CSV table of C-alpha atoms in Angstrom, one decimal:
chain,number,residue,atom,x,y,z
G,1,UNK,CA,0.0,0.0,0.0
G,2,UNK,CA,1.4,3.3,-1.0
G,3,UNK,CA,1.7,6.2,1.4
G,4,UNK,CA,-1.5,8.3,1.5
G,5,UNK,CA,-0.5,11.9,0.7
G,6,UNK,CA,-4.0,13.3,0.2
G,7,UNK,CA,-5.5,15.5,2.8
G,8,UNK,CA,-8.9,14.2,3.9
G,9,UNK,CA,-10.6,14.7,7.2
G,10,UNK,CA,-10.5,11.7,9.5
G,11,UNK,CA,-13.3,9.2,8.9
G,12,UNK,CA,-14.7,7.0,11.7
G,13,UNK,CA,-13.9,3.5,10.6
G,14,UNK,CA,-16.9,2.0,12.4
G,15,UNK,CA,-19.3,4.4,10.6
G,16,UNK,CA,-17.6,4.0,7.2
G,17,UNK,CA,-17.4,0.2,7.6
G,18,UNK,CA,-21.1,-0.2,8.7
G,19,UNK,CA,-22.3,2.0,5.8
G,20,UNK,CA,-20.0,0.5,3.2
G,21,UNK,CA,-18.2,3.8,2.5
G,22,UNK,CA,-14.6,4.6,1.5
G,23,UNK,CA,-12.3,4.5,4.5
G,24,UNK,CA,-10.4,7.6,3.3
G,25,UNK,CA,-13.1,10.1,2.2
G,26,UNK,CA,-16.2,8.5,3.8
G,27,UNK,CA,-18.2,9.4,0.6
G,28,UNK,CA,-17.5,6.8,-2.1
G,29,UNK,CA,-18.8,3.3,-2.2
G,30,UNK,CA,-16.7,0.4,-1.0
G,31,UNK,CA,-18.8,-2.4,-2.4
G,32,UNK,CA,-19.7,-3.3,-6.0
G,33,UNK,CA,-22.9,-5.3,-5.3
G,34,UNK,CA,-23.5,-7.1,-2.1
G,35,UNK,CA,-20.1,-8.3,-1.0
G,36,UNK,CA,-17.6,-7.6,-3.8
G,37,UNK,CA,-15.2,-4.8,-3.2
G,38,UNK,CA,-14.8,-2.2,-5.9
G,39,UNK,CA,-11.4,-1.7,-7.5
G,40,UNK,CA,-11.2,1.9,-6.3
G,41,UNK,CA,-13.3,4.6,-4.6
G,42,UNK,CA,-15.8,6.3,-6.8
G,43,UNK,CA,-15.2,9.7,-5.1
G,44,UNK,CA,-11.5,10.1,-4.1
G,45,UNK,CA,-10.0,7.3,-6.3
G,46,UNK,CA,-8.4,5.3,-3.4
G,47,UNK,CA,-7.0,2.1,-4.8
G,48,UNK,CA,-8.6,-0.8,-2.9
G,49,UNK,CA,-5.8,-3.3,-3.9
G,50,UNK,CA,-4.6,-3.3,-0.2
G,51,UNK,CA,-7.9,-4.9,0.9
G,52,UNK,CA,-7.5,-8.5,2.2
G,53,UNK,CA,-10.4,-9.3,4.6
G,54,UNK,CA,-9.9,-13.0,4.2
G,55,UNK,CA,-12.1,-15.2,6.4
G,56,UNK,CA,-12.0,-12.9,9.4
G,57,UNK,CA,-15.5,-11.4,9.0
G,58,UNK,CA,-17.1,-14.7,8.3
G,59,UNK,CA,-15.9,-16.3,11.5
G,60,UNK,CA,-17.5,-13.5,13.5
G,61,UNK,CA,-20.7,-13.8,11.4
G,62,UNK,CA,-21.0,-17.5,12.1
G,63,UNK,CA,-20.6,-16.9,15.9
G,64,UNK,CA,-22.9,-13.9,16.1
G,65,UNK,CA,-25.7,-15.2,13.8
G,66,UNK,CA,-25.4,-18.7,15.2
G,67,UNK,CA,-25.8,-17.5,18.7
G,68,UNK,CA,-28.9,-15.4,17.8
G,69,UNK,CA,-30.7,-18.0,15.7
G,70,UNK,CA,-29.9,-21.0,17.9
G,71,UNK,CA,-31.0,-19.1,21.0
G,72,UNK,CA,-34.2,-18.0,19.3
G,73,UNK,CA,-34.9,-21.5,18.0
G,74,UNK,CA,-34.4,-23.1,21.3
G,75,UNK,CA,-36.6,-20.6,23.1
G,76,UNK,CA,-39.3,-21.1,20.5
G,77,UNK,CA,-39.1,-24.9,20.8
G,78,UNK,CA,-39.2,-24.8,24.6
G,79,UNK,CA,-42.0,-22.2,25.0
G,80,UNK,CA,-44.2,-22.7,21.9
G,81,UNK,CA,-43.2,-26.2,20.6
G,82,UNK,CA,-44.2,-25.5,16.9
G,83,UNK,CA,-44.1,-28.2,14.2
G,84,UNK,CA,-40.8,-28.8,12.4
G,85,UNK,CA,-42.0,-26.9,9.2
G,86,UNK,CA,-42.4,-23.7,11.2
G,87,UNK,CA,-38.8,-24.0,12.4
G,88,UNK,CA,-37.6,-24.4,8.8
G,89,UNK,CA,-39.7,-21.5,7.5
G,90,UNK,CA,-38.5,-19.2,10.3
G,91,UNK,CA,-34.8,-19.9,10.9
G,92,UNK,CA,-33.5,-20.7,7.4
G,93,UNK,CA,-34.5,-17.3,5.9
G,94,UNK,CA,-33.3,-15.6,9.1
G,95,UNK,CA,-29.9,-17.2,8.9
G,96,UNK,CA,-29.5,-16.2,5.2
G,97,UNK,CA,-30.6,-12.6,5.7
G,98,UNK,CA,-28.7,-12.0,8.9
G,99,UNK,CA,-25.6,-13.7,7.6
G,100,UNK,CA,-25.4,-11.6,4.5
G,101,UNK,CA,-26.2,-8.3,6.3
G,102,UNK,CA,-23.7,-8.9,9.1
G,103,UNK,CA,-21.0,-10.1,6.7
G,104,UNK,CA,-21.3,-6.9,4.7
G,105,UNK,CA,-21.1,-4.8,7.8
G,106,UNK,CA,-18.1,-6.7,9.3
G,107,UNK,CA,-16.3,-6.9,6.0
G,108,UNK,CA,-16.6,-3.1,5.6
G,109,UNK,CA,-15.5,-2.6,9.2
G,110,UNK,CA,-12.4,-4.8,8.7
G,111,UNK,CA,-11.4,-3.0,5.5
G,112,UNK,CA,-11.8,0.4,7.2
G,113,UNK,CA,-9.7,-0.7,10.1
G,114,UNK,CA,-7.0,-2.1,7.8
G,115,UNK,CA,-6.8,1.3,6.1
G,116,UNK,CA,-6.8,3.3,9.3
G,117,UNK,CA,-4.1,1.1,10.9
G,118,UNK,CA,-2.0,0.7,7.7
G,119,UNK,CA,-2.3,-3.1,8.1
G,120,UNK,CA,-0.1,-5.2,5.7
G,121,UNK,CA,1.1,-8.8,5.6
G,122,UNK,CA,3.5,-9.8,8.3
G,123,UNK,CA,7.2,-9.8,7.7
G,124,UNK,CA,10.0,-11.7,9.4
G,125,UNK,CA,12.6,-9.5,11.0
G,126,UNK,CA,16.0,-10.9,9.8
G,127,UNK,CA,17.9,-8.5,12.1
């Protein structure tokens, strides 16, 4: 990642990540579609080639969405005891919608934090 020489006001990485905005200017779009990252910012031209979110956001999504859905399904089973088809019709769409929404938010947040903290791949110090 090249050194950023442009003068832009500081952008809150949590707000930029949650809204899917550029981590440098806070105005341009970060995503091209639902989860695909654009090649560069549409507003300030920041090159997004430094972006490497990997599997980090997905791990947190699995834990968060799994906790919410499994807890709600268990509560529903214990207190209401609906038929099996009700469980399928409730929890499968909820997992899909929550999973995609939370993945987009966490992926944007991770990218914004990578930019703010100048994250790059690890290097071995050879002394």
